[in-house]
Amino acid sequence: MLVLTWIQLTITQIPLLPASYTDSSDDETSPRDKQQKNSKGNGDFCIKNIKQADFGRREIEIAEQEMPALMALRKRAQGEKPLAGAKVVGCTHITAQTAVLMETLSALGAQCRWAACNIYSTQNEVAAALAEGGEAPVFAWKGESEDDFWWCIDRCVNVEGWQPNMILDDGGDLTHWIYKKYPNMFKKIKGIVEESVTGVHRLYQLSKAGKLCVPAMNVNDSVTKQKFDNLYCCRESILDGLKRTTDVMFGGKQVVVCGYGEVGKGCCAALKAMGSIVYVTEIDPICALQACMDGFRLVKLNEVIRQVDIVITCTGNKNVVVRENLDRMKNSCIVCNMGHSNTEIDVASLRTPELTWERVRSQVDHVIWPDGKRIVLLAEGRLLNLSCSTVPTFVLSITATTQALALIELYNAPEGRYKQDVYLLPKKMDEYVASLHLPTFDAHLTELSDEQAKYLGLNKNGPFKPNYYRYVWKQQLWVWTINAKLGIYVQLYTYVFNNY
């Protein structure tokens, strides 16, 4: 009994280890106030701590082992240098996986400068490794303020003697900043590659208003991105993010997932497999029907808000969970967001004098009401998986390879191939990205015979699906509307959505 008591006392005295090396720095000095140089004497970067470079390099090397397609592309194309002369400015999550992409672009001939698209998702040690390498100046650190966020983007763009001619964006903030501050830069920019639903929505708005100055490639709606990154990635990372931050047990918990797109489908599948009781909210009758046929109960948020243990948003919209919903939640309800932007949960409405904020651990806050009720808010409403945990490297290999091919395509396209509009990645490229990942599984594709290919009207080597093929019918209609050559598609879209 005395031994057990001693063990219990000892365990309680052991400090909790940080979830990642990124969180372990106690230095509160803003990187903007530091003068740092790498081992080569170069100071064209702004990161948390250059001394973490060795740790970051090891993480990048691990990521390379799980990114076979990107490494294969680097090996096959580095002799040709298809991005020679390209000056790529990027704004994405800065992680070990992104570092592999950035170093691949450099190997293919591009010059890169990079900022983070999320103030919490940067892995400081990886940013240090990139700064030490010197191939791609990085301006990012975990825990940036809003002012820091825009300052970092500006440092990437506003450089004497260097002007970007390609944009790789995740969320549209970089594109927005250049439009707002440096519109003349678009005279030399050849194209934009955008990977998030939020950023793509912004591009379509610009196109509709006639303000899109350059061709843009919508990577988000490529099949490899939609099905693999959005669905399979979130199916694994939602559990990782929740478990790391709250240690919650999922069995028997009641969860409402707002949105049943690919991200929502992944979240629901994972939670259901863990024994959770899952509700879904949706505005789209097609996605709603899919949720019902997958065995989930479709509800309005206010019908279940008092009883659920976890609320997850993944719609890409704004004000999905508002103060009225937050007021009605049960004590200790966990609230988080799996969408790109921090607009889905009305966090601003919680910053009022009558509510108390209490930091529990990194990216975990208690918001306490006057009567003692509290909710557990994760990452202040920002993207949960990349803010609080990590995502599967293999899935990001698919996304990163798609991004690299989109940059190569736009940069090398002859004048006139692409107009000032939003385009989808050609289906042949989608299939090529998928094929590069099959050897990992020792997978063997069946080949069509000449007779079979003729019967289907296909080339034996693909593409096997038409360019408008998508997993979500609503997206097909959207694509048809944007690129419509015949008025029938516009009429179809209008009829369908006006008659629901």
XYZ file of C-alpha atoms in Angstrom:
500
model
C 0.000 0.000 0.000
C 2.881 2.354 0.864
C 4.545 1.506 -2.446
C 1.374 2.328 -4.371
C 1.026 5.631 -2.509
C 4.654 6.509 -3.287
C 4.105 5.695 -7.002
C 0.938 7.820 -7.131
C 2.713 10.775 -5.502
C 5.665 10.425 -7.840
C 3.470 10.306 -10.937
C 1.634 13.464 -9.943
C 4.977 15.281 -9.715
C 6.115 14.318 -13.216
C 5.640 17.322 -15.530
C 3.596 16.809 -18.680
C 5.803 16.635 -21.762
C 4.909 18.926 -24.647
C 2.940 17.433 -27.544
C 5.737 18.371 -29.932
C 9.120 19.987 -29.833
C 7.502 23.098 -31.290
C 5.742 23.836 -27.997
C 8.806 23.495 -25.789
C 10.377 26.911 -26.258
C 10.074 29.265 -23.295
C 11.478 32.234 -25.176
C 8.729 34.851 -25.312
C 10.723 37.358 -27.362
C 9.021 38.109 -30.662
C 11.039 36.814 -33.625
C 10.558 40.241 -35.198
C 12.759 41.668 -32.434
C 15.584 39.178 -32.985
C 18.579 39.332 -35.292
C 19.225 35.761 -36.426
C 21.572 34.358 -39.067
C 22.100 30.831 -40.271
C 25.489 29.108 -40.426
C 26.127 30.697 -43.846
C 25.624 34.220 -42.454
C 22.263 34.669 -44.220
C 19.584 36.521 -42.242
C 16.790 36.662 -44.841
C 14.211 34.882 -42.681
C 12.169 35.375 -39.521
C 11.528 32.335 -37.350
C 11.373 31.402 -33.670
C 14.811 29.878 -33.117
C 17.447 28.942 -35.704
C 19.064 26.597 -33.148
C 16.225 24.112 -33.656
C 17.325 23.439 -37.251
C 18.808 19.993 -36.578
C 15.562 18.763 -35.038
C 13.598 20.103 -38.004
C 15.921 18.451 -40.515
C 15.306 15.067 -38.907
C 11.537 15.608 -39.122
C 11.834 16.516 -42.807
C 13.856 13.357 -43.464
C 11.133 11.272 -41.804
C 8.471 12.993 -43.926
C 10.413 12.248 -47.121
C 10.022 8.523 -46.457
C 6.227 8.868 -46.501
C 6.051 11.120 -49.580
C 7.021 8.739 -52.391
C 5.373 10.585 -55.257
C 6.959 13.926 -54.445
C 10.375 12.318 -54.094
C 9.859 10.456 -57.382
C 8.875 13.722 -59.077
C 11.986 15.384 -57.661
C 14.183 12.583 -58.980
C 12.564 12.421 -62.429
C 12.312 16.124 -63.158
C 15.266 17.765 -61.432
C 17.464 17.216 -64.482
C 15.002 19.078 -66.697
C 14.389 21.903 -64.198
C 10.787 22.573 -65.348
C 10.523 25.470 -62.892
C 13.769 27.186 -63.849
C 13.133 30.922 -63.617
C 9.996 30.495 -61.501
C 9.781 32.713 -58.446
C 7.179 31.117 -56.203
C 5.743 32.928 -53.220
C 3.824 30.561 -50.955
C 1.446 30.822 -48.038
C 0.619 27.405 -46.603
C 0.969 25.481 -43.362
C 4.678 25.225 -42.625
C 5.211 21.637 -41.598
C 7.707 18.905 -42.388
C 5.508 17.842 -45.310
C 5.408 21.365 -46.753
C 9.171 21.539 -46.368
C 9.507 18.501 -48.646
C 7.354 20.308 -51.214
C 9.371 23.529 -50.941
C 12.682 21.708 -51.339
C 11.255 19.787 -54.291
C 10.254 23.053 -55.992
C 13.786 24.348 -55.395
C 15.246 21.145 -56.872
C 13.058 21.682 -59.949
C 14.564 25.144 -60.443
C 12.238 27.486 -58.559
C 13.156 30.253 -56.153
C 10.755 30.279 -53.186
C 9.724 32.550 -50.331
C 7.216 31.308 -47.769
C 4.830 32.443 -45.035
C 2.323 30.506 -42.932
C -1.400 30.452 -43.674
C -2.289 29.690 -40.040
C -0.894 31.354 -36.928
C -0.822 28.097 -34.939
C 0.199 25.409 -37.432
C 3.868 26.262 -38.013
C 6.375 23.700 -36.747
C 9.136 25.971 -35.436
C 11.859 23.385 -35.808
C 10.940 22.800 -39.467
C 10.955 26.546 -40.160
C 14.432 26.623 -38.592
C 15.642 23.790 -40.839
C 14.377 25.622 -43.923
C 16.039 28.853 -42.806
C 19.301 27.008 -42.182
C 19.122 25.404 -45.632
C 18.799 28.844 -47.169
C 16.973 27.634 -50.285
C 13.632 29.135 -49.318
C 13.430 32.143 -46.962
C 10.718 31.512 -44.377
C 8.774 34.044 -42.324
C 6.658 32.161 -39.798
C 6.473 30.880 -36.248
C 3.890 29.152 -34.084
C 1.686 31.591 -32.179
C 1.892 34.628 -34.451
C -0.407 37.549 -33.727
C -2.727 38.806 -36.458
C -0.315 41.669 -37.083
C 2.601 39.231 -37.284
C 0.654 37.134 -39.782
C 0.259 39.965 -42.299
C 3.784 41.252 -41.618
C 5.214 37.837 -42.537
C 3.240 37.725 -45.778
C 4.440 41.222 -46.638
C 8.066 40.243 -45.997
C 7.680 37.422 -48.522
C 6.206 39.668 -51.182
C 7.809 43.069 -50.682
C 11.453 42.297 -51.449
C 13.926 44.556 -53.199
C 15.262 42.938 -56.358
C 12.882 39.956 -56.239
C 9.351 39.740 -57.572
C 7.174 36.610 -57.636
C 5.811 35.224 -60.873
C 3.834 32.320 -59.327
C 1.585 32.097 -56.259
C 0.905 28.977 -54.204
C -1.828 29.794 -51.707
C -3.860 28.009 -49.058
C -6.870 30.069 -48.061
C -6.437 33.068 -50.357
C -4.795 35.448 -47.853
C -1.596 35.818 -49.882
C -3.549 36.469 -53.079
C -5.737 38.971 -51.217
C -2.694 40.788 -49.832
C -1.085 41.185 -53.257
C -4.368 42.421 -54.733
C -4.721 44.913 -51.899
C -1.140 46.181 -51.550
C 0.767 45.352 -54.743
C -1.716 44.968 -57.620
C 0.947 45.849 -60.201
C 2.731 42.592 -59.383
C 0.081 40.716 -61.327
C 1.600 42.047 -64.544
C 4.416 39.518 -64.067
C 2.571 36.740 -62.236
C 1.774 33.816 -64.541
C -0.696 32.007 -62.318
C -2.155 31.102 -58.935
C -2.448 27.617 -57.448
C -5.014 27.430 -54.634
C -5.698 24.372 -52.506
C -8.430 25.231 -49.986
C -12.178 25.543 -50.412
C -12.028 29.012 -48.829
C -9.370 30.254 -51.240
C -11.107 28.708 -54.248
C -14.346 30.430 -53.271
C -12.494 33.759 -53.206
C -11.029 33.086 -56.668
C -14.446 32.285 -58.119
C -15.764 35.528 -56.631
C -12.945 37.461 -58.317
C -13.606 35.671 -61.593
C -17.331 36.385 -61.420
C -16.624 40.069 -60.777
C -14.157 40.215 -63.673
C -11.284 41.061 -61.301
C -9.169 37.920 -61.669
C -5.980 39.147 -63.339
C -4.250 35.820 -64.031
C -5.144 32.147 -64.591
C -5.768 30.154 -61.425
C -5.676 26.423 -60.812
C -8.283 25.042 -58.412
C -6.428 22.162 -56.770
C -9.025 21.765 -54.020
C -11.574 20.210 -56.367
C -9.184 17.739 -57.951
C -10.256 14.189 -57.111
C -6.934 13.412 -55.435
C -7.343 16.423 -53.129
C -11.051 16.009 -52.374
C -11.046 12.306 -51.683
C -7.627 11.805 -50.160
C -6.658 15.009 -48.351
C -10.091 16.144 -47.269
C -11.642 12.751 -46.505
C -8.893 10.288 -45.591
C -6.681 12.873 -43.899
C -9.476 14.217 -41.689
C -10.704 10.703 -40.916
C -7.468 10.138 -39.033
C -6.474 13.602 -37.854
C -9.776 14.526 -36.168
C -9.234 11.822 -33.558
C -5.567 12.752 -33.140
C -6.360 16.428 -32.573
C -9.134 15.779 -30.049
C -7.178 13.128 -28.160
C -3.984 15.180 -27.852
C -5.777 18.262 -26.576
C -8.481 16.822 -24.329
C -7.708 13.103 -23.713
C -11.405 12.518 -24.387
C -12.836 9.022 -24.728
C -15.042 8.827 -27.824
C -17.155 5.778 -26.997
C -20.705 6.817 -26.157
C -20.065 10.540 -26.633
C -22.689 12.534 -28.541
C -21.082 14.563 -31.332
C -22.565 16.967 -33.848
C -20.608 17.527 -37.064
C -21.628 20.652 -38.973
C -21.182 19.941 -42.670
C -21.072 16.658 -44.586
C -18.650 17.463 -47.370
C -15.485 15.403 -47.713
C -14.060 16.739 -44.420
C -17.324 16.067 -42.608
C -17.544 12.573 -44.075
C -14.068 11.770 -42.792
C -14.805 13.114 -39.310
C -18.115 11.268 -39.042
C -16.660 7.957 -40.205
C -13.864 8.120 -37.625
C -16.127 9.088 -34.725
C -18.715 6.456 -35.607
C -16.008 3.778 -35.698
C -14.925 4.817 -32.197
C -18.442 4.327 -30.832
C -19.654 7.931 -30.782
C -23.273 8.875 -31.437
C -22.954 11.254 -34.399
C -25.406 13.888 -35.617
C -24.959 15.887 -38.822
C -26.139 19.339 -39.889
C -26.268 20.229 -43.598
C -27.699 22.864 -45.931
C -27.262 20.843 -49.141
C -29.964 18.190 -49.689
C -27.553 15.988 -51.665
C -24.947 15.867 -48.909
C -27.787 15.561 -46.382
C -29.136 12.493 -48.169
C -25.638 10.993 -48.208
C -25.411 11.496 -44.437
C -28.768 9.795 -43.914
C -27.827 6.835 -46.099
C -24.508 6.533 -44.252
C -26.490 6.044 -41.046
C -26.269 9.489 -39.445
C -29.199 11.448 -38.089
C -29.673 14.789 -39.834
C -30.630 17.579 -37.411
C -30.620 21.314 -36.954
C -27.944 22.486 -34.551
C -30.405 23.982 -32.064
C -32.153 20.615 -31.742
C -29.137 18.892 -30.177
C -26.941 21.709 -28.878
C -27.958 21.176 -25.228
C -27.091 17.468 -25.191
C -23.969 16.973 -27.311
C -20.512 16.514 -25.807
C -18.521 17.682 -28.847
C -19.279 20.219 -31.594
C -17.178 20.120 -34.790
C -17.530 22.594 -37.657
C -16.314 21.806 -41.171
C -18.389 23.866 -43.609
C -16.046 26.571 -44.921
C -18.741 29.086 -43.974
C -18.996 31.785 -41.295
C -20.985 31.992 -38.047
C -21.978 28.319 -38.081
C -21.783 28.258 -34.272
C -22.841 31.591 -32.791
C -23.089 32.982 -29.256
C -26.664 31.751 -28.829
C -25.468 28.180 -29.489
C -22.483 28.590 -27.193
C -24.701 29.865 -24.366
C -26.892 26.752 -24.595
C -24.094 24.169 -24.609
C -23.733 21.767 -21.700
C -20.920 22.070 -19.194
C -17.517 20.894 -20.535
C -18.717 20.666 -24.139
C -15.726 20.542 -26.510
C -15.908 23.006 -29.417
C -13.556 22.867 -32.386
C -13.228 23.624 -36.085
C -11.948 21.455 -38.939
C -12.488 24.063 -41.661
C -9.661 26.192 -43.042
C -10.650 29.577 -41.616
C -11.439 30.747 -38.093
C -14.805 32.145 -39.175
C -17.021 29.139 -38.436
C -17.173 29.591 -34.659
C -18.028 33.094 -33.448
C -15.081 33.297 -31.049
C -15.216 37.109 -30.968
C -18.581 36.926 -29.185
C -16.871 35.085 -26.306
C -14.427 37.915 -25.606
C -16.746 39.840 -23.313
C -16.302 41.007 -19.692
C -18.777 38.539 -18.190
C -16.908 35.502 -19.548
C -13.574 34.297 -18.155
C -10.885 32.720 -20.338
C -8.622 30.203 -18.666
C -5.659 28.653 -20.494
C -5.452 24.919 -19.805
C -2.574 24.001 -22.072
C -1.316 24.969 -25.499
C -4.314 25.495 -27.839
C -6.829 24.555 -25.124
C -8.943 27.178 -23.343
C -11.772 27.039 -20.842
C -14.371 29.736 -21.467
C -16.284 30.117 -18.191
C -19.785 31.598 -17.761
C -20.873 33.497 -14.598
C -22.831 30.443 -13.350
C -19.695 28.274 -13.521
C -20.500 26.510 -16.778
C -17.507 26.132 -19.051
C -16.807 25.001 -22.585
C -13.507 23.653 -23.887
C -12.461 25.694 -26.924
C -9.675 24.265 -29.073
C -7.175 26.380 -31.063
C -9.382 29.463 -30.563
C -11.627 28.178 -33.360
C -8.849 27.677 -35.882
C -8.085 24.516 -37.831
C -7.851 21.749 -35.232
C -5.672 19.114 -36.841
C -2.792 21.312 -37.977
C -3.009 23.614 -34.947
C -3.121 20.915 -32.279
C -1.640 17.787 -33.783
C -0.366 16.618 -37.144
C -1.813 15.064 -40.284
C -0.863 11.851 -42.112
C 2.232 12.508 -44.208
C 1.264 10.072 -46.961
C -1.959 11.938 -47.660
C -0.090 15.238 -47.845
C 2.227 13.649 -50.395
C -0.796 13.392 -52.692
C -1.756 17.034 -52.158
C 1.809 18.342 -52.475
C 2.435 16.412 -55.697
C -0.786 17.851 -57.122
C 0.336 21.362 -56.178
C 3.764 20.869 -57.752
C 2.277 19.601 -61.021
C -0.209 22.497 -61.100
C 2.660 24.987 -60.721
C 4.619 23.272 -63.494
C 1.565 23.271 -65.768
C 0.707 26.947 -65.272
C 4.315 28.111 -65.434
C 5.116 26.263 -68.669
C 1.762 26.699 -70.423
C 2.040 28.512 -73.763
C 0.443 31.929 -73.921
C -3.270 31.684 -74.556
C -3.816 28.181 -73.167
C -5.226 29.591 -69.948
C -7.240 32.788 -69.711
C -8.024 34.881 -66.641
C -10.278 32.256 -65.118
C -10.314 29.405 -62.617
C -9.393 25.973 -63.974
C -9.400 22.420 -62.683
C -6.344 20.208 -62.808
C -6.529 18.075 -65.976
C -7.805 14.588 -65.176
C -4.682 13.013 -66.674
C -2.604 14.743 -63.978
C -4.992 13.578 -61.270
C -4.519 10.009 -62.431
C -0.752 10.446 -62.691
C -0.570 11.612 -59.063
C -2.572 8.580 -57.953
C -0.397 6.192 -59.989
C 2.791 7.503 -58.370
C 1.488 6.409 -54.959
C 0.359 2.887 -55.905
C 3.812 1.220 -55.645
C 3.773 1.948 -51.894
C 0.995 -0.630 -51.543
C 2.551 -3.094 -54.010
C -0.595 -2.460 -56.051
C -0.949 -3.732 -59.622
C -3.298 -1.980 -62.037
C -5.330 -4.010 -64.501
C -4.766 -2.924 -68.105
C -7.535 -2.617 -70.678
C -7.332 -4.757 -73.751
C -7.609 -3.030 -77.134
C -11.128 -4.411 -77.487
C -12.174 -3.157 -74.033
C -10.680 0.277 -74.624
C -12.515 0.567 -77.948
C -15.779 -0.554 -76.321
C -15.486 2.154 -73.635
C -14.140 4.759 -76.034
C -11.032 5.294 -73.915
C -7.299 5.504 -74.417
C -5.662 2.472 -72.789
C -3.396 4.803 -70.820
C -6.150 7.160 -69.669
C -7.590 9.497 -68.734
C -10.313 7.166 -67.552
C -12.757 9.844 -66.416
C -13.913 13.036 -68.147
C -12.541 16.340 -66.861
C -15.864 17.297 -65.289
C -15.977 14.081 -63.240
C -16.168 14.737 -59.529
C -17.319 12.796 -56.496
C -19.765 15.512 -55.480
C -22.509 16.328 -57.980
C -22.922 19.870 -56.686
C -19.297 20.554 -57.593
C -19.935 19.340 -61.143
C -22.703 21.883 -61.509
C -20.470 24.601 -60.060
C -17.654 23.791 -62.480
C -20.049 23.677 -65.395
C -21.425 27.064 -64.404
C -18.019 28.728 -64.130
C -16.681 27.315 -67.392
C -19.982 27.109 -69.236
C -19.760 27.355 -73.004
C -23.435 26.565 -73.431
C -26.243 28.300 -71.596
C -27.899 24.978 -70.780
C -25.471 24.354 -67.917
C -26.199 27.721 -66.332
C -29.920 27.074 -66.716
C -29.552 23.622 -65.156
C -27.684 25.013 -62.150
C -30.222 27.802 -61.693
C -33.191 25.461 -62.041
C -31.876 22.875 -59.591
C -30.935 25.334 -56.860
C -34.017 27.519 -57.248
C -36.387 24.576 -57.017
C -35.115 22.847 -53.879
